[in-house]
PDB file of C-alpha atoms in Angstrom:
ATOM      1  CA  GLY A   1     -13.238  24.639 -12.965  1.00 56.00           C
ATOM      2  CA  PRO A   2     -10.523  27.233 -12.432  1.00 54.00           C
ATOM      3  CA  THR A   3      -7.889  25.296 -14.389  1.00 53.00           C
ATOM      4  CA  ARG A   4     -10.190  24.928 -17.372  1.00 53.00           C
ATOM      5  CA  ARG A   5     -11.020  28.640 -17.252  1.00 54.00           C
ATOM      6  CA  ALA A   6      -7.333  29.558 -17.050  1.00 52.00           C
ATOM      7  CA  ALA A   7      -6.531  27.334 -20.017  1.00 52.00           C
ATOM      8  CA  SER A   8      -9.358  28.970 -21.957  1.00 52.00           C
ATOM      9  CA  LEU A   9      -8.000  32.428 -21.146  1.00 52.00           C
ATOM     10  CA  VAL A  10      -4.511  31.413 -22.241  1.00 49.00           C
ATOM     11  CA  ALA A  11      -5.874  30.061 -25.521  1.00 51.00           C
ATOM     12  CA  ARG A  12      -7.872  33.266 -26.162  1.00 53.00           C
ATOM     13  CA  ALA A  13      -4.882  35.442 -25.372  1.00 50.00           C
ATOM     14  CA  TYR A  14      -2.672  33.332 -27.617  1.00 47.00           C
ATOM     15  CA  LEU A  15      -5.103  33.641 -30.513  1.00 51.00           C
ATOM     16  CA  ALA A  16      -5.376  37.393 -29.976  1.00 52.00           C
ATOM     17  CA  SER A  17      -1.619  37.906 -29.619  1.00 46.00           C
ATOM     18  CA  PRO A  18       0.692  34.953 -30.324  1.00 43.00           C
ATOM     19  CA  THR A  19       3.628  36.774 -28.746  1.00 43.00           C
ATOM     20  CA  ALA A  20       1.809  37.021 -25.384  1.00 42.00           C
ATOM     21  CA  VAL A  21       2.278  33.353 -24.541  1.00 41.00           C
ATOM     22  CA  THR A  22       5.745  31.901 -24.308  1.00 41.00           C
ATOM     23  CA  THR A  23       6.943  28.542 -23.155  1.00 43.00           C
ATOM     24  CA  THR A  24       9.467  28.238 -20.350  1.00 41.00           C
ATOM     25  CA  ALA A  25      12.299  25.730 -20.274  1.00 44.00           C
ATOM     26  CA  ALA A  26      10.061  23.438 -18.222  1.00 44.00           C
ATOM     27  CA  GLY A  27       7.330  23.810 -20.825  1.00 44.00           C
ATOM     28  CA  THR A  28       4.800  25.311 -18.419  1.00 43.00           C
ATOM     29  CA  TRP A  29       2.363  28.091 -19.213  1.00 41.00           C
ATOM     30  CA  ARG A  30       1.131  28.659 -15.643  1.00 41.00           C
ATOM     31  CA  SER A  31       3.500  31.560 -14.987  1.00 40.00           C
ATOM     32  CA  HIS A  32       1.779  33.390 -17.827  1.00 42.00           C
ATOM     33  CA  VAL A  33      -1.806  32.812 -16.742  1.00 39.00           C
ATOM     34  CA  VAL A  34      -1.951  35.676 -14.264  1.00 40.00           C
ATOM     35  CA  PRO A  35      -0.671  38.398 -16.619  1.00 42.00           C
ATOM     36  CA  LEU A  36      -2.944  37.153 -19.400  1.00 39.00           C
ATOM     37  CA  ALA A  37      -5.947  36.801 -17.115  1.00 39.00           C
ATOM     38  CA  ALA A  38      -5.403  40.351 -15.892  1.00 40.00           C
ATOM     39  CA  ARG A  39      -5.713  41.579 -19.495  1.00 40.00           C
ATOM     40  CA  ALA A  40      -8.630  39.329 -20.420  1.00 41.00           C
ATOM     41  CA  ARG A  41     -12.069  40.897 -20.534  1.00 41.00           C
ATOM     42  CA  GLU A  42     -15.464  39.457 -21.343  1.00 42.00           C
ATOM     43  CA  SER A  43     -18.459  41.481 -22.412  1.00 42.00           C
ATOM     44  CA  THR A  44     -21.548  41.195 -20.238  1.00 44.00           C
ATOM     45  CA  ALA A  45     -25.188  41.119 -21.232  1.00 46.00           C
ATOM     46  CA  PHE A  46     -25.369  44.850 -20.429  1.00 46.00           C
ATOM     47  CA  GLY A  47     -22.572  45.785 -22.799  1.00 48.00           C
ATOM     48  CA  GLY A  48     -20.007  46.407 -20.059  1.00 47.00           C
ATOM     49  CA  PHE A  49     -16.888  44.488 -19.319  1.00 46.00           C
ATOM     50  CA  ARG A  50     -16.121  42.120 -16.523  1.00 45.00           C
ATOM     51  CA  GLY A  51     -12.487  42.193 -15.492  1.00 46.00           C
ATOM     52  CA  PHE A  52     -10.429  40.514 -12.837  1.00 44.00           C
ATOM     53  CA  ALA A  53      -9.817  42.219  -9.520  1.00 48.00           C
ATOM     54  CA  ARG A  54      -6.324  43.599  -9.181  1.00 53.00           C
ATOM     55  CA  ASP A  55      -6.315  43.367  -5.389  1.00 58.00           C
ATOM     56  CA  SER A  56      -7.729  40.322  -3.673  1.00 55.00           C
ATOM     57  CA  ASP A  57      -9.826  40.632  -0.524  1.00 60.00           C
ATOM     58  CA  ASP A  58      -7.857  39.892   2.679  1.00 60.00           C
ATOM     59  CA  ASP A  59      -9.949  36.726   3.194  1.00 57.00           C
ATOM     60  CA  PHE A  60      -8.395  35.232   0.067  1.00 55.00           C
ATOM     61  CA  LYS A  61      -4.785  36.238   0.675  1.00 47.00           C
ATOM     62  CA  PRO A  62      -2.383  33.563   1.928  1.00 45.00           C
ATOM     63  CA  LYS A  63      -2.221  33.214   5.695  1.00 45.00           C
ATOM     64  CA  THR A  64       1.067  32.996   7.520  1.00 40.00           C
ATOM     65  CA  HIS A  65       1.546  30.146   9.929  1.00 42.00           C
ATOM     66  CA  VAL A  66       1.933  31.286  13.491  1.00 42.00           C
ATOM     67  CA  THR A  67       4.415  29.364  15.609  1.00 47.00           C
ATOM     68  CA  GLY A  68       3.449  30.655  19.043  1.00 45.00           C
ATOM     69  CA  ASP A  69       5.441  33.477  20.567  1.00 78.00           C
ATOM     70  CA  ASP A  70       6.734  33.875  24.123  1.00 86.00           C
ATOM     71  CA  ALA A  71       3.630  35.703  25.402  1.00 90.00           C
ATOM     72  CA  ILE A  72       1.304  32.914  24.229  1.00 93.00           C
ATOM     73  CA  GLN A  73       3.601  30.228  25.648  1.00 94.00           C
ATOM     74  CA  ALA A  74       3.700  32.063  28.995  1.00 93.00           C
ATOM     75  CA  ALA A  75      -0.108  32.401  29.051  1.00 94.00           C
ATOM     76  CA  ILE A  76      -0.526  28.685  28.327  1.00 95.00           C
ATOM     77  CA  ALA A  77       1.987  27.773  31.048  1.00 95.00           C
ATOM     78  CA  THR A  78       0.074  29.955  33.527  1.00 95.00           C
ATOM     79  CA  ASP A  79      -3.244  28.353  32.522  1.00 95.00           C
ATOM     80  CA  VAL A  80      -1.819  24.863  32.980  1.00 96.00           C
ATOM     81  CA  LYS A  81      -0.333  25.767  36.361  1.00 96.00           C
ATOM     82  CA  GLU A  82      -3.471  27.477  37.723  1.00 96.00           C
ATOM     83  CA  ASN A  83      -6.090  24.894  36.661  1.00 96.00           C
ATOM     84  CA  LYS A  84      -6.297  21.385  38.080  1.00 97.00           C
ATOM     85  CA  VAL A  85      -8.077  20.134  34.946  1.00 97.00           C
ATOM     86  CA  LEU A  86      -7.770  22.126  31.722  1.00 97.00           C
ATOM     87  CA  LEU A  87      -9.150  21.412  28.278  1.00 98.00           C
ATOM     88  CA  TYR A  88      -7.952  23.231  25.160  1.00 97.00           C
ATOM     89  CA  MET A  89     -10.736  22.623  22.685  1.00 97.00           C
ATOM     90  CA  LYS A  90     -12.545  23.884  19.621  1.00 97.00           C
ATOM     91  CA  GLY A  91     -15.563  25.792  20.899  1.00 97.00           C
ATOM     92  CA  THR A  92     -16.834  25.851  24.465  1.00 97.00           C
ATOM     93  CA  PRO A  93     -18.099  23.062  26.735  1.00 97.00           C
ATOM     94  CA  ALA A  94     -21.644  24.328  26.172  1.00 97.00           C
ATOM     95  CA  ALA A  95     -21.151  24.517  22.400  1.00 96.00           C
ATOM     96  CA  PRO A  96     -18.275  22.336  21.133  1.00 97.00           C
ATOM     97  CA  ARG A  97     -17.363  22.972  17.499  1.00 97.00           C
ATOM     98  CA  CYS A  98     -15.666  19.634  16.874  1.00 96.00           C
ATOM     99  CA  GLY A  99     -16.701  16.045  17.509  1.00 97.00           C
ATOM    100  CA  PHE A 100     -13.460  15.224  19.316  1.00 97.00           C
ATOM    101  CA  SER A 101     -13.806  18.272  21.563  1.00 97.00           C
ATOM    102  CA  ASN A 102     -17.399  17.249  22.260  1.00 97.00           C
ATOM    103  CA  MET A 103     -16.284  13.748  23.223  1.00 98.00           C
ATOM    104  CA  ALA A 104     -13.614  15.134  25.583  1.00 97.00           C
ATOM    105  CA  VAL A 105     -16.233  17.355  27.272  1.00 98.00           C
ATOM    106  CA  GLN A 106     -18.655  14.409  27.586  1.00 98.00           C
ATOM    107  CA  ILE A 107     -15.988  12.186  29.160  1.00 97.00           C
ATOM    108  CA  LEU A 108     -14.969  14.855  31.675  1.00 97.00           C
ATOM    109  CA  ASN A 109     -18.628  15.567  32.483  1.00 97.00           C
ATOM    110  CA  PHE A 110     -19.292  11.848  32.913  1.00 97.00           C
ATOM    111  CA  HIS A 111     -16.648  11.774  35.633  1.00 97.00           C
ATOM    112  CA  GLY A 112     -18.052  14.917  37.249  1.00 96.00           C
ATOM    113  CA  ALA A 113     -14.765  16.737  36.735  1.00 96.00           C
ATOM    114  CA  SER A 114     -14.658  20.465  37.309  1.00 96.00           C
ATOM    115  CA  PHE A 115     -12.511  21.815  34.467  1.00 97.00           C
ATOM    116  CA  ALA A 116     -11.479  25.032  32.786  1.00 97.00           C
ATOM    117  CA  SER A 117     -11.436  25.303  29.022  1.00 97.00           C
ATOM    118  CA  ARG A 118      -9.973  27.513  26.329  1.00 97.00           C
ATOM    119  CA  ASP A 119     -11.396  27.913  22.826  1.00 97.00           C
ATOM    120  CA  VAL A 120      -8.509  27.625  20.351  1.00 96.00           C
ATOM    121  CA  LEU A 121     -10.749  28.867  17.544  1.00 96.00           C
ATOM    122  CA  SER A 122     -10.852  32.294  19.196  1.00 94.00           C
ATOM    123  CA  SER A 123      -7.190  32.933  18.357  1.00 93.00           C
ATOM    124  CA  GLU A 124      -4.904  31.483  15.704  1.00 94.00           C
ATOM    125  CA  GLU A 125      -1.958  32.319  17.967  1.00 94.00           C
ATOM    126  CA  LEU A 126      -3.479  30.244  20.785  1.00 94.00           C
ATOM    127  CA  ARG A 127      -4.276  27.376  18.413  1.00 95.00           C
ATOM    128  CA  ALA A 128      -0.705  27.252  17.102  1.00 94.00           C
ATOM    129  CA  GLY A 129       0.748  28.002  20.535  1.00 95.00           C
ATOM    130  CA  ILE A 130      -0.868  25.042  22.295  1.00 96.00           C
ATOM    131  CA  LYS A 131       0.416  22.695  19.602  1.00 94.00           C
ATOM    132  CA  THR A 132       3.918  24.099  20.066  1.00 93.00           C
ATOM    133  CA  PHE A 133       3.633  23.971  23.862  1.00 94.00           C
ATOM    134  CA  THR A 134       2.844  20.249  23.922  1.00 95.00           C
ATOM    135  CA  SER A 135       4.391  19.143  20.618  1.00 93.00           C
ATOM    136  CA  TRP A 136       1.010  17.492  19.997  1.00 94.00           C
ATOM    137  CA  PRO A 137      -0.504  18.199  16.557  1.00 94.00           C
ATOM    138  CA  THR A 138      -4.211  17.992  17.339  1.00 95.00           C
ATOM    139  CA  VAL A 139      -6.883  19.596  19.510  1.00 97.00           C
ATOM    140  CA  PRO A 140      -8.466  18.888  22.025  1.00 97.00           C
ATOM    141  CA  GLN A 141      -5.657  18.701  24.569  1.00 97.00           C
ATOM    142  CA  VAL A 142      -6.203  17.781  28.206  1.00 97.00           C
ATOM    143  CA  PHE A 143      -4.053  18.688  31.220  1.00 97.00           C
ATOM    144  CA  ILE A 144      -4.560  17.193  34.679  1.00 97.00           C
ATOM    145  CA  ASP A 145      -2.662  18.638  37.635  1.00 96.00           C
ATOM    146  CA  GLY A 146      -0.188  20.433  35.345  1.00 95.00           C
ATOM    147  CA  GLU A 147       0.567  17.348  33.272  1.00 95.00           C
ATOM    148  CA  PHE A 148      -0.300  17.020  29.600  1.00 96.00           C
ATOM    149  CA  ILE A 149      -2.442  13.899  29.253  1.00 95.00           C
ATOM    150  CA  GLY A 150      -3.123  13.871  25.526  1.00 95.00           C
ATOM    151  CA  GLY A 151      -5.970  14.297  23.117  1.00 96.00           C
ATOM    152  CA  CYS A 152      -9.407  12.780  22.780  1.00 96.00           C
ATOM    153  CA  ASP A 153      -8.094   9.312  21.908  1.00 95.00           C
ATOM    154  CA  ILE A 154      -5.894   9.127  25.009  1.00 96.00           C
ATOM    155  CA  LEU A 155      -8.682  10.503  27.201  1.00 96.00           C
ATOM    156  CA  ARG A 156     -11.089   7.900  25.868  1.00 97.00           C
ATOM    157  CA  GLN A 157      -8.571   5.091  26.385  1.00 97.00           C
ATOM    158  CA  MET A 158      -7.989   6.237  29.970  1.00 97.00           C
ATOM    159  CA  HIS A 159     -11.759   6.398  30.513  1.00 97.00           C
ATOM    160  CA  ASP A 160     -12.174   2.861  29.171  1.00 97.00           C
ATOM    161  CA  ASP A 161      -9.384   1.348  31.295  1.00 97.00           C
ATOM    162  CA  GLY A 162     -10.344   3.235  34.476  1.00 96.00           C
ATOM    163  CA  SER A 163      -7.133   5.233  34.828  1.00 96.00           C
ATOM    164  CA  LEU A 164      -8.872   8.550  34.121  1.00 97.00           C
ATOM    165  CA  ALA A 165     -11.111   8.177  37.189  1.00 96.00           C
ATOM    166  CA  LYS A 166      -8.000   7.591  39.311  1.00 96.00           C
ATOM    167  CA  GLU A 167      -6.222  10.671  37.919  1.00 96.00           C
ATOM    168  CA  LEU A 168      -9.288  12.877  38.392  1.00 96.00           C
ATOM    169  CA  GLU A 169      -9.751  11.592  41.957  1.00 95.00           C
ATOM    170  CA  LYS A 170      -6.260  12.874  42.830  1.00 94.00           C
ATOM    171  CA  VAL A 171      -7.193  16.482  41.922  1.00 94.00           C
ATOM    172  CA  LYS A 172     -10.621  16.693  43.611  1.00 86.00           C
TER     173      LYS A 172
END
């Protein structure tokens, strides 16, 4: 794996130049792997050299965590206010991209509820924003008549005990 390869590169670099590898006070060599790996080269079957990319593709760069700004929070608040039943989910009702989102759609469909939905996978800002808005860490999230109900587990519990049918009847 990657750790084994890094250790191999460190060993090769050390054998080639003993002064290239030093030990820190903590006794770790990891801080030296990147500079050594950048210098390491291996010959290929065609006589060329294979090096390490200096600049990583954007797909592999660290992502920053979005906390949900004011515009996203305002859009979510408007959605909640304007829709009697609203489901924030992964995917769409016709094509859920998560088993829990699928279950939430199936429960709402079972009750014949007319509901709006938003795909949190379409925007990282929306995904983080809905979690901030409700202080609920998971998706799907269901709102009925402007009130946050909960996720799939709460929706299923309400379905099982009959309270969901009563709540949905109020908004028809």
